[in-house]
Amino acid sequence: MALLTPAEMAQADAATVERGVSGIELMEAAGRAVAQAIMRRWPRRPVLVACGPGNNGGDGYVVARHLAAHGWSVMVGALSGARPSAPDAAHHAALWEGVVQPLSVGLLDDAELLVDALFGGGLGRPLAGDAAEFIEAVRHRRIPVCAVDLPSGLDGSTGRAQGVAARADLTVTFFRKKPAHVLFPGRGLCGDIALADIGIPSEVLDTIAPAAFENSPVLWQRHFPWPSLEGHKYHRGHVLVVGGQTMTGAARLSARAAARVGAGLVTVAAPVFAWPVYAAALEGIMVTPFTDMGSLHDIFSDSRKNVLVIGPGAGVGGQTREQVLGALATGRRLVLDADAITSFAAQPQSLLSALHHECVLTPHEGEFVRLFGTDDADKLTRAREAAQRSGAVVVLKGADTVIAAPDGQAVVNTNAPAFLATGGTGDVLTGLIAGLMAQGMSPFWAACAATWVHAEAATRFGPGLVSDDLPGLVPGVLRALYGDAGHDGRHTG
Ligand SMILES: NC(=O)C1=CN([C@@H]2O[C@H](COP(=O)(O)OP(=O)(O)OC[C@H]3O[C@@H](n4cnc5c(N)ncnc54)[C@H](O)[C@@H]3O)[C@@H](O)[C@H]2O)[C@H](O)CC1
Ligand SMILES: [K+]
């Protein structure tokens, strides 16, 4: 599903109003959806609705009215005692027949649930004054919180808090999620996220043309390279993983992952004296020894090896740089990870100028900074800028991995479990990406699909996961995807 910035959300809002659905109706639908989500989650209890000066506050008055209509004891506290001035919010504030008190921390004493309708998409600066004081007080209490659209204080576009921000147990948002709902720290502050349809037709997206999406098989399933009966292994590509001299496990993990995700053939190019180690450990995966850059180049020159992988266990230094630049010179599809990125820390431009659009970089935050430097922009922006600057697909890994293409398209992955934070999982992801690219998937969709499959496999295993488990878990994930795509004859409705 698309991710909309608050500005794009306002465009969706306006486009819907142009189609004849009034802002007042949208606000009614939004507030009603929040009230219904609250009643589904919590038993009736005294509730405080904290209303801000804008339309987020307007939603709050609708929530108050619906909860009261269902017998809830409702207090409304207006920030700085101000009634909203915006017409839609003023309309709904006037429909609230109960008392409106100036919002104060003391009102929390009689509440067992807080509805945070202070600020949402219109937050323009860090919370200050009464608002900041109130949110600080809430954070120090154990009162359950339901946030309207966004926890107050969060920048909807970036998921970052410019100052103090509320923490919610449940956030109810409208039409489409914002980047703040999928990027940390925002995602962590939202609690559970409920997405409500408030009557905005999806057609409005045609004019907005969103460029950011939450990762899901829906995005790339139609591009997934399922084998066909008339095909054979050469149709399914050939991944070449350049092995390191000492950390031989990394390349083996990548190679196994590439094979498990369906690459027709996989070869590890091994430094000759480490060749026995690789050869002894791999059966279906071929191992070709090389002695120097010349013999490695001979291996590269076999164009049937349509995707090259450098980085897992490569070691940081001039030899890795030489291998990377040699691989880039072939124009072949390339996945660069870990040491292949770090090796260019002192001379990033020599890598950036050699990259092409059939390359994928898979840095974690530290490797990203070594190559692209630091700036205080949010993760989505940084990944996009890096992809544009490098001309390659950039997979900026983390609990909220961002996959960005040079044309600005970006996908945020949200199914990664905490268990993935263990050594070697990055090597597996690199192999999954390469394996899908070898079968013809575009670098961008291969990176999106591999990231999702990687996380789904980890989730299936759960606690105790080690990276060695991951390649063997991939078939189960593929089986489910295969079924969901209706390939097994089942109709998925
Ligand atoms: N777009 C939709 O489809 C719908 C959105 N709804 C709700 O509307 C809000 C966005 O409302 P908006 O009036 O634009 O902004 P806020 O209510 O978030 O902010 C109010 C107002 O406050 C001022 N302000 C901004 N930052 C601060 C600050 N740090 N301190 C003090 N004051 C601040 C600024 O002037 C803002 O305009 C959206 O979140 C939804 O909840 C519709 O109700 C439903 C459909
Ligand atoms: K809010």
CSV table of C-alpha atoms in Angstrom, one decimal, residues 35-461:
chain,number,residue,atom,x,y,z
A,35,ALA,CA,-14.3,5.7,18.5
A,36,GLN,CA,-15.1,2.3,17.0
A,37,ALA,CA,-11.5,1.2,17.3
A,38,ILE,CA,-11.4,2.4,20.9
A,39,MET,CA,-14.6,0.5,21.8
A,40,ARG,CA,-13.2,-2.7,20.1
A,41,ARG,CA,-10.0,-2.5,22.2
A,42,TRP,CA,-11.0,-1.1,25.6
A,43,PRO,CA,-14.0,-1.8,27.9
A,44,ARG,CA,-15.9,1.4,28.8
A,45,ARG,CA,-14.0,3.7,31.1
A,46,PRO,CA,-13.6,7.4,31.9
A,47,VAL,CA,-11.8,8.9,28.9
A,48,LEU,CA,-10.1,12.3,28.4
A,49,VAL,CA,-10.1,13.6,24.8
A,50,ALA,CA,-7.3,16.1,24.4
A,51,CYS,CA,-8.1,18.4,21.4
A,52,GLY,CA,-5.7,20.6,19.5
A,53,PRO,CA,-6.5,23.7,17.6
A,54,GLY,CA,-6.7,22.1,14.1
A,55,ASN,CA,-8.5,19.3,12.3
A,56,ASN,CA,-6.8,16.7,14.4
A,57,GLY,CA,-8.6,18.3,17.3
A,58,GLY,CA,-11.7,18.3,15.2
A,59,ASP,CA,-11.5,14.6,14.9
A,60,GLY,CA,-11.2,14.5,18.7
A,61,TYR,CA,-14.6,16.2,19.2
A,62,VAL,CA,-16.2,13.6,16.9
A,63,VAL,CA,-14.6,10.8,18.9
A,64,ALA,CA,-15.9,12.4,22.1
A,65,ARG,CA,-19.4,12.6,20.8
A,66,HIS,CA,-19.5,8.9,19.6
A,67,LEU,CA,-18.0,7.6,22.8
A,68,ALA,CA,-20.5,9.6,24.9
A,69,ALA,CA,-23.3,8.3,22.6
A,70,HIS,CA,-22.3,4.8,23.6
A,71,GLY,CA,-22.5,5.6,27.3
A,72,TRP,CA,-18.8,6.4,28.0
A,73,SER,CA,-17.9,9.1,30.5
A,74,VAL,CA,-16.1,11.6,28.4
A,75,MET,CA,-14.1,14.7,29.3
A,76,VAL,CA,-12.8,17.1,26.6
A,77,GLY,CA,-9.8,19.2,27.2
A,78,ALA,CA,-9.0,21.9,24.7
A,79,LEU,CA,-5.3,22.9,24.3
A,80,SER,CA,-5.0,26.5,25.7
A,81,GLY,CA,-8.8,26.4,26.1
A,82,ALA,CA,-9.1,27.4,22.4
A,83,ARG,CA,-12.0,26.2,20.3
A,84,PRO,CA,-10.8,25.2,16.8
A,85,SER,CA,-11.0,27.9,14.2
A,86,ALA,CA,-10.9,25.7,11.1
A,87,PRO,CA,-14.5,25.4,9.8
A,88,ASP,CA,-14.7,21.6,9.8
A,89,ALA,CA,-13.3,21.3,13.2
A,90,ALA,CA,-15.4,24.2,14.5
A,91,HIS,CA,-18.5,22.5,13.1
A,92,HIS,CA,-17.8,19.3,15.0
A,93,ALA,CA,-16.7,21.1,18.2
A,94,ALA,CA,-20.1,22.8,18.1
A,95,LEU,CA,-21.8,19.4,17.9
A,96,TRP,CA,-20.1,18.3,21.1
A,97,GLU,CA,-22.7,19.1,23.8
A,98,GLY,CA,-20.6,18.4,26.8
A,99,VAL,CA,-18.2,20.6,28.7
A,100,VAL,CA,-14.9,21.7,27.2
A,101,GLN,CA,-12.3,22.4,29.8
A,102,PRO,CA,-8.9,24.0,29.3
A,103,LEU,CA,-6.5,21.1,28.9
A,104,SER,CA,-4.5,20.5,32.0
A,105,VAL,CA,-2.4,17.7,33.4
A,106,GLY,CA,-4.9,17.5,36.3
A,107,LEU,CA,-7.6,16.2,34.0
A,108,LEU,CA,-5.6,13.0,33.6
A,109,ASP,CA,-6.3,12.2,37.3
A,110,ASP,CA,-9.9,11.2,36.5
A,111,ALA,CA,-9.2,9.4,33.2
A,112,GLU,CA,-8.4,5.8,32.4
A,113,LEU,CA,-7.8,6.4,28.7
A,114,LEU,CA,-6.4,9.4,26.8
A,115,VAL,CA,-7.4,10.2,23.2
A,116,ASP,CA,-4.5,12.2,21.7
A,117,ALA,CA,-6.2,14.5,19.2
A,118,LEU,CA,-3.7,17.4,19.8
A,119,PHE,CA,-1.7,17.3,16.5
A,120,GLY,CA,-1.5,15.1,13.5
A,121,GLY,CA,-0.5,15.9,9.9
A,122,GLY,CA,-0.3,19.6,10.6
A,123,LEU,CA,2.5,19.5,13.1
A,124,GLY,CA,4.8,22.2,12.0
A,125,ARG,CA,7.3,22.6,14.8
A,126,PRO,CA,8.4,20.9,18.0
A,127,LEU,CA,5.7,20.8,20.7
A,128,ALA,CA,6.2,23.6,23.3
A,129,GLY,CA,4.5,25.2,26.2
A,130,ASP,CA,1.3,23.6,27.4
A,131,ALA,CA,1.3,20.9,24.7
A,132,ALA,CA,4.8,19.8,25.5
A,133,GLU,CA,4.1,19.9,29.3
A,134,PHE,CA,1.0,17.8,28.8
A,135,ILE,CA,2.6,15.2,26.6
A,136,GLU,CA,5.6,15.0,29.0
A,137,ALA,CA,3.1,14.4,31.9
A,138,VAL,CA,1.3,11.7,29.9
A,139,ARG,CA,4.6,9.9,29.2
A,140,HIS,CA,5.2,9.6,32.9
A,141,ARG,CA,1.9,8.1,33.6
A,142,ARG,CA,0.6,4.6,32.8
A,143,ILE,CA,-2.6,5.8,31.2
A,144,PRO,CA,-3.4,3.9,27.9
A,145,VAL,CA,-3.3,6.3,24.9
A,146,CYS,CA,-5.1,6.2,21.6
A,147,ALA,CA,-3.6,8.6,19.1
A,148,VAL,CA,-5.7,10.2,16.3
A,149,ASP,CA,-3.8,9.9,13.0
A,150,LEU,CA,-0.3,10.3,14.6
A,151,PRO,CA,1.0,10.5,18.2
A,152,SER,CA,1.4,14.2,18.8
A,153,GLY,CA,4.9,15.5,18.3
A,154,LEU,CA,5.7,13.1,15.4
A,155,ASP,CA,6.6,14.5,12.0
A,156,GLY,CA,4.3,12.4,9.7
A,157,SER,CA,6.8,12.6,6.8
A,158,THR,CA,9.8,11.3,8.7
A,159,GLY,CA,8.8,9.3,11.7
A,160,ARG,CA,11.0,11.5,13.9
A,161,ALA,CA,10.0,13.6,16.9
A,162,GLN,CA,11.3,17.2,16.6
A,163,GLY,CA,11.0,17.5,20.4
A,164,VAL,CA,8.8,15.6,22.8
A,165,ALA,CA,6.3,13.1,21.3
A,166,ALA,CA,3.5,11.1,22.7
A,167,ARG,CA,3.6,7.4,22.9
A,168,ALA,CA,0.4,5.5,22.0
A,169,ASP,CA,-0.9,2.0,22.5
A,170,LEU,CA,-3.1,2.3,19.4
A,171,THR,CA,-2.9,4.8,16.5
A,172,VAL,CA,-5.8,5.1,14.2
A,173,THR,CA,-4.9,6.7,10.8
A,174,PHE,CA,-6.9,7.3,7.7
A,175,PHE,CA,-6.9,6.1,4.1
A,176,ARG,CA,-3.2,5.3,3.8
A,177,LYS,CA,-0.3,5.1,6.4
A,178,LYS,CA,2.3,7.9,6.5
A,179,PRO,CA,6.0,7.3,6.6
A,180,ALA,CA,5.9,8.0,10.3
A,181,HIS,CA,3.8,4.8,10.8
A,182,VAL,CA,6.5,2.6,9.3
A,183,LEU,CA,9.8,4.3,10.0
A,184,PHE,CA,11.4,4.3,13.5
A,185,PRO,CA,11.2,5.9,16.0
A,186,GLY,CA,7.7,6.9,14.8
A,187,ARG,CA,6.6,3.3,14.3
A,188,GLY,CA,7.7,2.4,17.8
A,189,LEU,CA,5.6,5.3,19.3
A,190,CYS,CA,2.4,4.4,17.4
A,191,GLY,CA,1.8,1.1,19.1
A,192,ASP,CA,-0.7,-0.9,17.1
A,193,ILE,CA,-1.8,0.8,14.0
A,194,ALA,CA,-5.3,0.7,12.6
A,195,LEU,CA,-6.0,2.0,9.1
A,196,ALA,CA,-9.5,3.3,8.6
A,197,ASP,CA,-11.3,3.8,5.3
A,198,ILE,CA,-13.1,7.2,5.7
A,199,GLY,CA,-14.5,7.4,2.2
A,200,ILE,CA,-11.5,8.6,0.3
A,201,PRO,CA,-11.6,6.8,-3.1
A,202,SER,CA,-8.3,5.1,-4.1
A,203,GLU,CA,-8.6,6.8,-7.5
A,204,VAL,CA,-7.3,10.0,-5.9
A,205,LEU,CA,-3.9,8.3,-5.8
A,206,ASP,CA,-3.8,8.5,-9.6
A,207,THR,CA,-3.2,12.3,-9.4
A,208,ILE,CA,-1.0,12.1,-6.3
A,209,ALA,CA,1.3,9.4,-7.8
A,210,PRO,CA,2.8,8.3,-4.5
A,211,ALA,CA,6.5,7.2,-4.7
A,212,ALA,CA,6.7,5.4,-1.4
A,213,PHE,CA,5.1,2.1,-0.4
A,214,GLU,CA,5.0,-0.3,2.5
A,215,ASN,CA,6.6,-3.6,1.4
A,216,SER,CA,4.2,-6.4,0.6
A,217,PRO,CA,4.0,-9.3,-1.9
A,218,VAL,CA,1.2,-7.3,-3.6
A,219,LEU,CA,3.9,-4.9,-4.9
A,220,TRP,CA,6.1,-7.5,-6.6
A,221,GLN,CA,4.3,-10.9,-6.7
A,222,ARG,CA,3.5,-10.5,-10.4
A,223,HIS,CA,7.2,-10.1,-11.1
A,224,PHE,CA,8.2,-13.1,-9.1
A,225,PRO,CA,10.2,-15.5,-11.3
A,226,TRP,CA,8.3,-18.8,-10.8
A,227,PRO,CA,9.9,-21.6,-12.9
A,228,SER,CA,8.0,-22.9,-15.9
A,229,LEU,CA,7.9,-26.5,-17.1
A,230,GLU,CA,9.4,-25.7,-20.4
A,231,GLY,CA,12.3,-23.8,-18.8
A,232,HIS,CA,15.6,-25.3,-17.7
A,233,LYS,CA,18.3,-24.4,-15.2
A,234,TYR,CA,20.1,-22.0,-17.6
A,235,HIS,CA,16.9,-20.0,-17.8
A,236,ARG,CA,17.1,-19.4,-14.1
A,237,GLY,CA,20.5,-17.7,-14.2
A,238,HIS,CA,23.8,-18.2,-12.6
A,239,VAL,CA,25.0,-16.4,-9.4
A,240,LEU,CA,28.7,-16.1,-8.8
A,241,VAL,CA,29.7,-15.3,-5.2
A,242,VAL,CA,33.3,-14.2,-4.7
A,243,GLY,CA,34.5,-15.9,-1.5
A,244,GLY,CA,36.7,-14.4,1.1
A,245,GLN,CA,40.0,-15.9,2.3
A,246,THR,CA,39.2,-16.5,5.9
A,247,MET,CA,35.6,-15.8,6.7
A,248,THR,CA,34.4,-18.5,4.4
A,249,GLY,CA,30.9,-18.9,6.0
A,250,ALA,CA,29.6,-15.6,4.7
A,251,ALA,CA,30.0,-16.5,1.0
A,252,ARG,CA,28.5,-19.9,1.7
A,253,LEU,CA,25.5,-18.4,3.3
A,254,SER,CA,25.0,-16.1,0.3
A,255,ALA,CA,25.4,-18.9,-2.1
A,256,ARG,CA,23.0,-21.2,-0.3
A,257,ALA,CA,20.4,-18.4,-0.1
A,258,ALA,CA,20.7,-17.7,-3.9
A,259,ALA,CA,20.2,-21.4,-4.6
A,260,ARG,CA,17.2,-21.7,-2.3
A,261,VAL,CA,15.4,-18.7,-3.8
A,262,GLY,CA,15.7,-20.4,-7.2
A,263,ALA,CA,18.8,-19.4,-9.1
A,264,GLY,CA,19.5,-22.1,-11.7
A,265,LEU,CA,23.2,-22.3,-10.9
A,266,VAL,CA,25.4,-20.9,-8.1
A,267,THR,CA,29.2,-20.8,-8.0
A,268,VAL,CA,31.5,-19.7,-5.3
A,269,ALA,CA,34.8,-18.3,-6.6
A,270,ALA,CA,37.2,-19.3,-3.9
A,271,PRO,CA,40.8,-18.1,-3.2
A,272,VAL,CA,42.8,-21.2,-4.2
A,273,PHE,CA,44.2,-22.1,-0.7
A,274,ALA,CA,40.7,-21.7,0.8
A,275,TRP,CA,39.2,-23.8,-2.0
A,276,PRO,CA,39.2,-27.1,0.0
A,277,VAL,CA,37.2,-25.4,2.8
A,278,TYR,CA,34.5,-24.2,0.4
A,279,ALA,CA,34.5,-27.4,-1.7
A,280,ALA,CA,34.1,-29.6,1.3
A,281,ALA,CA,31.1,-27.7,2.6
A,282,LEU,CA,29.1,-27.3,-0.7
A,283,GLU,CA,27.6,-30.0,-2.8
A,284,GLY,CA,25.0,-28.5,-5.2
A,285,ILE,CA,26.9,-25.3,-5.3
A,286,MET,CA,30.0,-25.3,-7.5
A,287,VAL,CA,33.4,-24.0,-6.2
A,288,THR,CA,35.9,-22.5,-8.7
A,289,PRO,CA,39.4,-21.6,-7.4
A,290,PHE,CA,41.2,-18.4,-8.4
A,291,THR,CA,44.8,-17.5,-7.6
A,292,ASP,CA,44.8,-13.8,-8.5
A,293,MET,CA,42.8,-10.9,-10.1
A,294,GLY,CA,43.6,-12.3,-13.5
A,295,SER,CA,42.1,-15.7,-12.9
A,296,LEU,CA,39.2,-14.1,-11.1
A,297,HIS,CA,38.7,-11.9,-14.1
A,298,ASP,CA,38.6,-15.1,-16.3
A,299,ILE,CA,35.8,-16.4,-14.2
A,300,PHE,CA,34.0,-13.0,-14.5
A,301,SER,CA,34.3,-13.2,-18.2
A,302,ASP,CA,31.8,-16.1,-18.4
A,303,SER,CA,28.7,-14.1,-19.3
A,304,ARG,CA,26.4,-17.0,-18.2
A,305,LYS,CA,27.2,-15.9,-14.7
A,306,ASN,CA,24.7,-13.1,-14.9
A,307,VAL,CA,24.8,-11.9,-11.3
A,308,LEU,CA,28.0,-11.3,-9.3
A,309,VAL,CA,28.1,-11.0,-5.5
A,310,ILE,CA,31.0,-9.4,-3.7
A,311,GLY,CA,31.2,-8.5,-0.1
A,312,PRO,CA,30.3,-11.4,2.2
A,313,GLY,CA,33.5,-12.2,4.0
A,314,ALA,CA,35.5,-10.4,1.4
A,315,GLY,CA,37.8,-8.5,3.7
A,316,VAL,CA,38.4,-4.7,3.6
A,317,GLY,CA,41.2,-3.4,1.4
A,318,GLY,CA,42.7,-3.0,-2.0
A,319,GLN,CA,42.0,-6.5,-3.2
A,320,THR,CA,38.3,-6.2,-2.6
A,321,ARG,CA,38.3,-2.8,-4.3
A,322,GLU,CA,40.0,-4.4,-7.3
A,323,GLN,CA,37.5,-7.2,-7.4
A,324,VAL,CA,34.5,-4.8,-7.2
A,325,LEU,CA,35.8,-2.5,-9.9
A,326,GLY,CA,36.7,-5.6,-12.1
A,327,ALA,CA,33.1,-6.9,-11.6
A,328,LEU,CA,31.6,-3.5,-12.4
A,329,ALA,CA,33.7,-3.3,-15.6
A,330,THR,CA,31.8,-6.4,-16.9
A,331,GLY,CA,28.5,-4.4,-16.8
A,332,ARG,CA,27.0,-7.5,-15.3
A,333,ARG,CA,24.3,-7.4,-12.6
A,334,LEU,CA,26.0,-6.9,-9.2
A,335,VAL,CA,25.1,-7.1,-5.5
A,336,LEU,CA,27.6,-5.3,-3.2
A,337,ASP,CA,27.5,-5.9,0.5
A,338,ALA,CA,29.5,-5.3,3.7
A,339,ASP,CA,33.3,-5.2,3.0
A,340,ALA,CA,32.7,-4.4,-0.7
A,341,ILE,CA,31.2,-1.1,0.5
A,342,THR,CA,33.5,-0.4,3.4
A,343,SER,CA,36.5,-0.9,1.3
A,344,PHE,CA,35.6,2.3,-0.5
A,345,ALA,CA,35.2,4.4,2.6
A,346,ALA,CA,38.4,6.4,1.9
A,347,GLN,CA,37.5,6.9,-1.8
A,348,PRO,CA,33.7,6.7,-2.2
A,349,GLN,CA,33.7,8.5,-5.5
A,350,SER,CA,35.7,5.7,-7.2
A,351,LEU,CA,32.8,3.3,-6.4
A,352,LEU,CA,29.9,5.7,-6.9
A,353,SER,CA,31.2,6.7,-10.4
A,354,ALA,CA,31.6,3.1,-11.5
A,355,LEU,CA,28.1,1.9,-10.3
A,356,HIS,CA,25.3,1.3,-12.8
A,357,HIS,CA,21.5,0.8,-12.5
A,358,GLU,CA,21.8,-3.0,-12.5
A,359,CYS,CA,23.6,-2.8,-9.1
A,360,VAL,CA,22.3,-3.3,-5.6
A,361,LEU,CA,24.0,-2.0,-2.5
A,362,THR,CA,23.0,-3.5,0.8
A,363,PRO,CA,24.6,-1.4,3.5
A,364,HIS,CA,23.6,-1.3,7.2
A,365,GLU,CA,23.7,2.2,8.7
A,366,GLY,CA,27.4,2.1,9.5
A,367,GLU,CA,28.4,1.0,6.0
A,368,PHE,CA,26.0,3.5,4.5
A,369,VAL,CA,27.7,6.4,6.3
A,370,ARG,CA,31.1,5.2,5.2
A,371,LEU,CA,30.1,5.5,1.6
A,372,PHE,CA,27.5,8.3,1.6
A,373,GLY,CA,28.5,10.3,4.7
A,374,THR,CA,26.0,11.5,7.3
A,375,ASP,CA,23.3,14.0,7.2
A,376,ASP,CA,20.4,14.4,9.6
A,377,ALA,CA,17.7,13.7,7.1
A,378,ASP,CA,15.3,10.8,7.7
A,379,LYS,CA,16.0,7.3,6.5
A,380,LEU,CA,13.6,7.5,3.5
A,381,THR,CA,15.2,10.7,2.3
A,382,ARG,CA,18.8,9.4,2.8
A,383,ALA,CA,18.2,6.1,1.0
A,384,ARG,CA,16.5,7.9,-1.9
A,385,GLU,CA,19.4,10.5,-2.2
A,386,ALA,CA,22.0,7.7,-2.1
A,387,ALA,CA,20.2,5.7,-4.8
A,388,GLN,CA,19.9,8.8,-7.0
A,389,ARG,CA,23.6,9.8,-6.3
A,390,SER,CA,24.9,6.2,-7.0
A,391,GLY,CA,22.6,5.2,-9.8
A,392,ALA,CA,22.1,1.9,-8.0
A,393,VAL,CA,19.4,0.4,-5.9
A,394,VAL,CA,20.2,1.0,-2.2
A,395,VAL,CA,18.9,-1.3,0.5
A,396,LEU,CA,19.4,0.6,3.7
A,397,LYS,CA,19.0,-2.2,6.2
A,398,GLY,CA,17.5,-2.1,9.7
A,399,ALA,CA,14.2,-2.9,11.5
A,400,ASP,CA,12.7,-0.5,8.9
A,401,THR,CA,14.8,-1.4,5.9
A,402,VAL,CA,14.3,1.1,3.1
A,403,ILE,CA,14.7,-0.1,-0.5
A,404,ALA,CA,15.3,2.9,-2.8
A,405,ALA,CA,15.6,3.2,-6.6
A,406,PRO,CA,17.5,5.9,-8.5
A,407,ASP,CA,14.2,7.2,-9.8
A,408,GLY,CA,12.9,8.0,-6.3
A,409,GLN,CA,10.7,4.9,-5.9
A,410,ALA,CA,11.0,3.6,-2.4
A,411,VAL,CA,9.7,0.8,-0.3
A,412,VAL,CA,9.8,0.5,3.5
A,413,ASN,CA,9.9,-3.0,4.9
A,414,THR,CA,7.8,-3.6,8.0
A,415,ASN,CA,7.7,-7.4,8.6
A,416,ALA,CA,11.2,-7.8,10.0
A,417,PRO,CA,11.3,-9.5,13.5
A,418,ALA,CA,14.0,-8.6,16.1
A,419,PHE,CA,15.4,-12.1,15.7
A,420,LEU,CA,17.1,-11.0,12.4
A,421,ALA,CA,19.6,-9.0,14.4
A,422,THR,CA,22.2,-11.8,14.4
A,423,GLY,CA,25.5,-12.4,12.5
A,424,GLY,CA,25.3,-13.5,8.9
A,425,THR,CA,21.7,-12.6,8.2
A,426,GLY,CA,23.0,-9.9,5.8
A,427,ASP,CA,24.9,-12.4,3.8
A,428,VAL,CA,21.7,-14.4,3.4
A,429,LEU,CA,19.8,-11.3,2.2
A,430,THR,CA,22.5,-10.6,-0.3
A,431,GLY,CA,22.2,-14.1,-1.7
A,432,LEU,CA,18.4,-13.8,-1.9
A,433,ILE,CA,18.6,-10.6,-3.8
A,434,ALA,CA,21.2,-12.0,-6.2
A,435,GLY,CA,19.2,-15.2,-6.7
A,436,LEU,CA,16.1,-13.3,-7.7
A,437,MET,CA,18.0,-11.0,-10.0
A,438,ALA,CA,19.7,-14.1,-11.7
A,439,GLN,CA,16.2,-15.2,-12.6
A,440,GLY,CA,15.3,-12.0,-14.3
A,441,MET,CA,13.7,-9.9,-11.5
A,442,SER,CA,14.7,-6.3,-11.7
A,443,PRO,CA,17.2,-5.2,-9.1
A,444,PHE,CA,14.5,-3.0,-7.3
A,445,TRP,CA,11.8,-5.7,-7.2
A,446,ALA,CA,14.3,-8.4,-6.3
A,447,ALA,CA,15.5,-6.3,-3.4
A,448,CYS,CA,11.9,-5.7,-2.2
A,449,ALA,CA,10.9,-9.4,-2.5
A,450,ALA,CA,14.1,-10.7,-1.0
A,451,THR,CA,13.8,-8.4,2.0
A,452,TRP,CA,10.3,-9.5,2.6
A,453,VAL,CA,11.1,-13.2,2.2
A,454,HIS,CA,14.1,-12.9,4.4
A,455,ALA,CA,12.1,-11.4,7.2
A,456,GLU,CA,9.2,-13.8,6.8
A,457,ALA,CA,11.6,-16.7,7.1
A,458,ALA,CA,13.0,-15.3,10.3
A,459,THR,CA,9.5,-14.8,11.7
A,460,ARG,CA,8.6,-18.4,11.0
A,461,PHE,CA,11.6,-19.6,13.0
